[in-house]
Structure formats: C-alpha cells, structure tokens
Amino acid sequence: MSTVDTAYHEKPGENTIYLAGGCFWGTEHLLSMLDGVTDAVSGYANGHVIAPSYQEVRQGWTGARECVRCVYDKKRVSLEELLEAFYLSIDPHDMDGQGADRGSQYRSGIFYADKESMDVVEEFMRRKKASDPAVAVDHGPLRSFFVAEEYHQDYLDRNPTGYCHISPARIEYIVSLQKEGRLISQNLS
C-alpha cells in the first residue's frame, strides 16, 4: 500500500495510524497522553493539494482534513485501544465536523498506511456500524499527509486554556480508562 507522508520515516517497533477528529489540537493532545503513543503530529490528510497551508485547508477547498499522525509502540498499546480512545473523543454521528468546527476539513476519519492496520480498522468500523448504522466516521487508506505549521504542534500544551472541542474532563476520563485497562470494546459516551 503506497502512502504519502514524506516527513515520517518508520523506525523498527513503530506503527502509525492517522486520525481526523475535528480540530487537530484536541486529538493530538489526547493521543499524546495515552501510554504507548510515542509521537502525535498535527497535519493535513487526504487532500488534493500538495503541502496545503492552514489558511487553504480552513477554507474547505483543498479536500484535506485536519488530522493527527499517531506513532505508537504496539507492545505497549494496541491499535484497537487507540481507535476506541479516538472514538470516545468524537461525535461519531456528526457528518460535517466536530463541536463548533464545521466543514469537510473537520470531518472525522481513520486512515491506515499498511495492511495490518487496514484489517484492524475495517473490523473495528464493521463492529461500530453493525451496532449503530448512523455512524458517519470515514475510514480508508491514507493518500497523503502533510505536517501542519509549527504553531499548531503541541498547541494545547503551550496554550492550556486554548480552544478544544474535547473537554479536559473527557480527555482525563479516556486516559483513566486506559490506565485501568478498560478502554477496549467500550460503548461509553
């Protein structure tokens, strides 16, 4: 499976998944707090413009979504666990964004870059849609990913009172589920 993420070069023991959950600040912050995640980088995925800027993406015409490259150690955290954490952080029924962020650039999605991840994502989404046909989370192969501007990286770490559609309490709750070993196959909302 060929993907375009020229800024990332996989190292032994690393795995990646690309998660679009509305504004990337909150998704990046949540993922970075999960045990086993070694890097979370904000960027723009699956658009039709090479290396789009934030100003271009936010206008909605690039086809790109705000997305986070999640690098993780699968010996410490499973892909299913990461998908469940992500799923608990979004409104899976919202077809046009997340929270106050509206437009195609904020639609939720799960994008994979290898066959093993594809199998896990496809099964995860099959189960979610079987129990709830109204699920509107896109999923499929990663076609492109471009790292966002530096001022977007680790935004909520540098601006703890900054905007986030995922409440701090929700993030804390999801992280606590992982610490307690209760994140897999949760249907909590």
Tab-separated table of C-alpha atoms in Angstrom:
chain	number	residue	atom	x	y	z
A	1	MET	CA	0.000	0.000	0.000
A	2	SER	CA	1.596	3.267	-1.062
A	3	THR	CA	1.081	6.381	1.034
A	4	VAL	CA	2.479	9.864	1.012
A	5	ASP	CA	3.868	11.159	4.295
A	6	THR	CA	7.292	12.423	3.319
A	7	ALA	CA	8.055	13.791	6.792
A	8	TYR	CA	7.806	10.399	8.503
A	9	HIS	CA	10.241	7.518	8.279
A	10	GLU	CA	9.153	4.454	10.214
A	11	LYS	CA	11.600	3.030	12.733
A	12	PRO	CA	11.659	-0.579	13.950
A	13	GLY	CA	8.931	-1.224	16.511
A	14	GLU	CA	6.844	1.764	15.416
A	15	ASN	CA	3.368	1.686	13.950
A	16	THR	CA	1.222	4.538	12.664
A	17	ILE	CA	-2.425	5.427	12.330
A	18	TYR	CA	-3.854	8.726	11.090
A	19	LEU	CA	-6.864	10.090	12.981
A	20	ALA	CA	-9.034	13.043	11.978
A	21	GLY	CA	-11.307	14.139	14.812
A	22	GLY	CA	-12.245	17.742	14.153
A	23	CYS	CA	-9.707	20.357	15.182
A	24	PHE	CA	-6.385	18.540	15.426
A	25	TRP	CA	-5.346	20.296	18.651
A	26	GLY	CA	-7.577	18.174	20.872
A	27	THR	CA	-6.954	14.905	19.055
A	28	GLU	CA	-3.189	15.453	19.202
A	29	HIS	CA	-3.387	16.307	22.907
A	30	LEU	CA	-5.472	13.234	23.762
A	31	LEU	CA	-3.242	10.866	21.808
A	32	SER	CA	-0.067	12.289	23.323
A	33	MET	CA	-1.413	11.492	26.790
A	34	LEU	CA	-2.026	7.808	26.066
A	35	ASP	CA	0.548	5.272	27.210
A	36	GLY	CA	2.327	3.711	24.242
A	37	VAL	CA	1.946	6.713	21.924
A	38	THR	CA	5.458	7.890	21.097
A	39	ASP	CA	4.567	10.814	18.825
A	40	ALA	CA	1.472	12.731	17.762
A	41	VAL	CA	1.812	15.262	14.948
A	42	SER	CA	-0.866	17.586	13.577
A	43	GLY	CA	-1.228	17.780	9.832
A	44	TYR	CA	-3.483	17.667	6.798
A	45	ALA	CA	-4.607	14.358	5.284
A	46	ASN	CA	-6.052	13.070	2.026
A	47	GLY	CA	-6.472	16.366	0.215
A	48	HIS	CA	-5.834	17.069	-3.455
A	49	VAL	CA	-3.363	19.925	-2.845
A	50	ILE	CA	0.318	19.243	-2.191
A	51	ALA	CA	1.514	20.697	1.129
A	52	PRO	CA	-1.543	22.872	1.817
A	53	SER	CA	-1.351	25.678	4.355
A	54	TYR	CA	-3.714	26.089	7.288
A	55	GLN	CA	-5.276	29.090	5.558
A	56	GLU	CA	-6.017	26.946	2.491
A	57	VAL	CA	-7.336	23.952	4.445
A	58	ARG	CA	-9.621	26.030	6.655
A	59	GLN	CA	-11.366	27.418	3.578
A	60	GLY	CA	-12.511	23.884	2.734
A	61	TRP	CA	-11.482	23.686	-0.929
A	62	THR	CA	-8.324	21.536	-0.600
A	63	GLY	CA	-10.179	18.336	0.272
A	64	ALA	CA	-7.775	17.904	3.199
A	65	ARG	CA	-8.794	17.224	6.772
A	66	GLU	CA	-7.130	18.291	9.960
A	67	CYS	CA	-5.586	15.022	11.093
A	68	VAL	CA	-3.029	13.608	13.524
A	69	ARG	CA	-0.259	11.161	12.693
A	70	CYS	CA	-0.170	8.854	15.706
A	71	VAL	CA	3.041	6.862	16.122
A	72	TYR	CA	2.775	4.122	18.698
A	73	ASP	CA	4.530	1.102	20.160
A	74	LYS	CA	2.161	-1.846	19.694
A	75	LYS	CA	3.906	-3.702	22.505
A	76	ARG	CA	2.507	-1.043	24.863
A	77	VAL	CA	-0.813	-0.107	23.220
A	78	SER	CA	-2.930	-1.878	20.625
A	79	LEU	CA	-4.390	-0.201	17.577
A	80	GLU	CA	-7.864	-1.228	18.764
A	81	GLU	CA	-7.231	0.592	22.050
A	82	LEU	CA	-6.169	3.752	20.185
A	83	LEU	CA	-9.228	3.538	17.939
A	84	GLU	CA	-11.503	3.183	20.958
A	85	ALA	CA	-9.902	6.208	22.651
A	86	PHE	CA	-10.337	8.214	19.447
A	87	TYR	CA	-13.939	7.038	19.020
A	88	LEU	CA	-14.795	8.095	22.565
A	89	SER	CA	-13.401	11.581	21.855
A	90	ILE	CA	-15.613	12.342	18.855
A	91	ASP	CA	-19.285	12.512	17.966
A	92	PRO	CA	-19.381	9.562	15.538
A	93	HIS	CA	-22.698	10.725	14.060
A	94	ASP	CA	-21.577	14.213	13.012
A	95	MET	CA	-21.129	14.244	9.240
A	96	ASP	CA	-19.906	17.833	8.945
A	97	GLY	CA	-17.262	18.378	11.622
A	98	GLN	CA	-16.845	18.108	15.368
A	99	GLY	CA	-18.071	20.511	18.033
A	100	ALA	CA	-18.007	24.120	16.832
A	101	ASP	CA	-15.693	23.198	13.939
A	102	ARG	CA	-17.836	22.865	10.827
A	103	GLY	CA	-16.917	21.825	7.309
A	104	SER	CA	-15.323	18.944	5.447
A	105	GLN	CA	-11.879	19.838	6.801
A	106	TYR	CA	-13.149	18.854	10.291
A	107	ARG	CA	-14.893	15.587	9.395
A	108	SER	CA	-13.824	12.574	11.408
A	109	GLY	CA	-11.839	9.795	9.787
A	110	ILE	CA	-9.465	6.918	10.368
A	111	PHE	CA	-6.738	6.428	7.766
A	112	TYR	CA	-4.344	3.492	7.656
A	113	ALA	CA	-0.980	3.095	5.970
A	114	ASP	CA	-0.453	-0.681	5.979
A	115	LYS	CA	-2.343	-3.963	5.580
A	116	GLU	CA	-2.224	-4.938	9.260
A	117	SER	CA	-3.765	-1.607	10.282
A	118	MET	CA	-6.308	-1.858	7.468
A	119	ASP	CA	-7.560	-5.193	8.812
A	120	VAL	CA	-7.928	-3.829	12.355
A	121	VAL	CA	-9.617	-0.586	11.234
A	122	GLU	CA	-12.032	-2.353	8.883
A	123	GLU	CA	-13.084	-4.815	11.605
A	124	PHE	CA	-13.383	-2.030	14.205
A	125	MET	CA	-15.626	0.041	11.916
A	126	ARG	CA	-17.659	-3.013	10.887
A	127	ARG	CA	-18.491	-3.646	14.560
A	128	LYS	CA	-19.308	0.015	15.216
A	129	LYS	CA	-21.612	0.266	12.199
A	130	ALA	CA	-23.267	-3.073	12.988
A	131	SER	CA	-24.304	-1.789	16.412
A	132	ASP	CA	-25.083	1.749	15.174
A	133	PRO	CA	-25.850	2.213	11.446
A	134	ALA	CA	-25.834	6.032	11.856
A	135	VAL	CA	-22.034	6.117	12.355
A	136	ALA	CA	-20.535	8.719	9.996
A	137	VAL	CA	-16.802	8.175	10.602
A	138	ASP	CA	-14.893	7.804	7.336
A	139	HIS	CA	-12.155	5.217	7.080
A	140	GLY	CA	-9.796	4.094	4.375
A	141	PRO	CA	-6.231	4.255	3.141
A	142	LEU	CA	-4.058	7.277	3.738
A	143	ARG	CA	-3.418	9.004	0.425
A	144	SER	CA	-1.414	11.962	1.700
A	145	PHE	CA	-0.323	13.628	4.916
A	146	PHE	CA	1.464	16.944	5.278
A	147	VAL	CA	2.686	18.217	8.632
A	148	ALA	CA	0.892	21.374	9.798
A	149	GLU	CA	2.674	24.595	10.642
A	150	GLU	CA	4.841	24.604	13.776
A	151	TYR	CA	2.432	26.812	15.752
A	152	HIS	CA	-0.167	24.012	15.595
A	153	GLN	CA	2.150	21.382	17.098
A	154	ASP	CA	1.589	20.712	20.824
A	155	TYR	CA	-0.819	23.657	20.800
A	156	LEU	CA	-2.745	22.738	23.959
A	157	ASP	CA	0.465	22.032	25.879
A	158	ARG	CA	1.608	25.574	25.111
A	159	ASN	CA	-1.907	27.072	25.488
A	160	PRO	CA	-3.647	25.053	28.238
A	161	THR	CA	-6.723	27.285	28.164
A	162	GLY	CA	-6.913	27.241	24.365
A	163	TYR	CA	-9.942	26.074	22.416
A	164	CYS	CA	-10.633	22.356	22.299
A	165	HIS	CA	-13.842	20.605	21.279
A	166	ILE	CA	-12.847	17.705	23.533
A	167	SER	CA	-13.321	18.773	27.136
A	168	PRO	CA	-10.390	18.335	29.535
A	169	ALA	CA	-12.670	16.127	31.657
A	170	ARG	CA	-13.350	13.881	28.644
A	171	ILE	CA	-9.641	13.567	27.906
A	172	GLU	CA	-8.949	12.742	31.543
A	173	TYR	CA	-11.734	10.143	31.508
A	174	ILE	CA	-10.401	8.405	28.374
A	175	VAL	CA	-6.845	8.369	29.749
A	176	SER	CA	-8.146	6.893	33.026
A	177	LEU	CA	-9.953	4.127	31.093
A	178	GLN	CA	-6.646	3.176	29.501
A	179	LYS	CA	-4.804	3.207	32.834
A	180	GLU	CA	-7.480	0.933	34.304
A	181	GLY	CA	-7.350	-1.422	31.318
A	182	ARG	CA	-10.976	-0.683	30.407
A	183	LEU	CA	-10.543	1.039	27.061
A	184	ILE	CA	-11.048	-1.919	24.739
A	185	SER	CA	-14.551	-2.507	23.392
A	186	GLN	CA	-16.190	0.181	25.471
A	187	ASN	CA	-19.501	1.537	24.254
A	188	LEU	CA	-19.403	4.544	26.534
A	189	SER	CA	-20.353	8.044	25.540
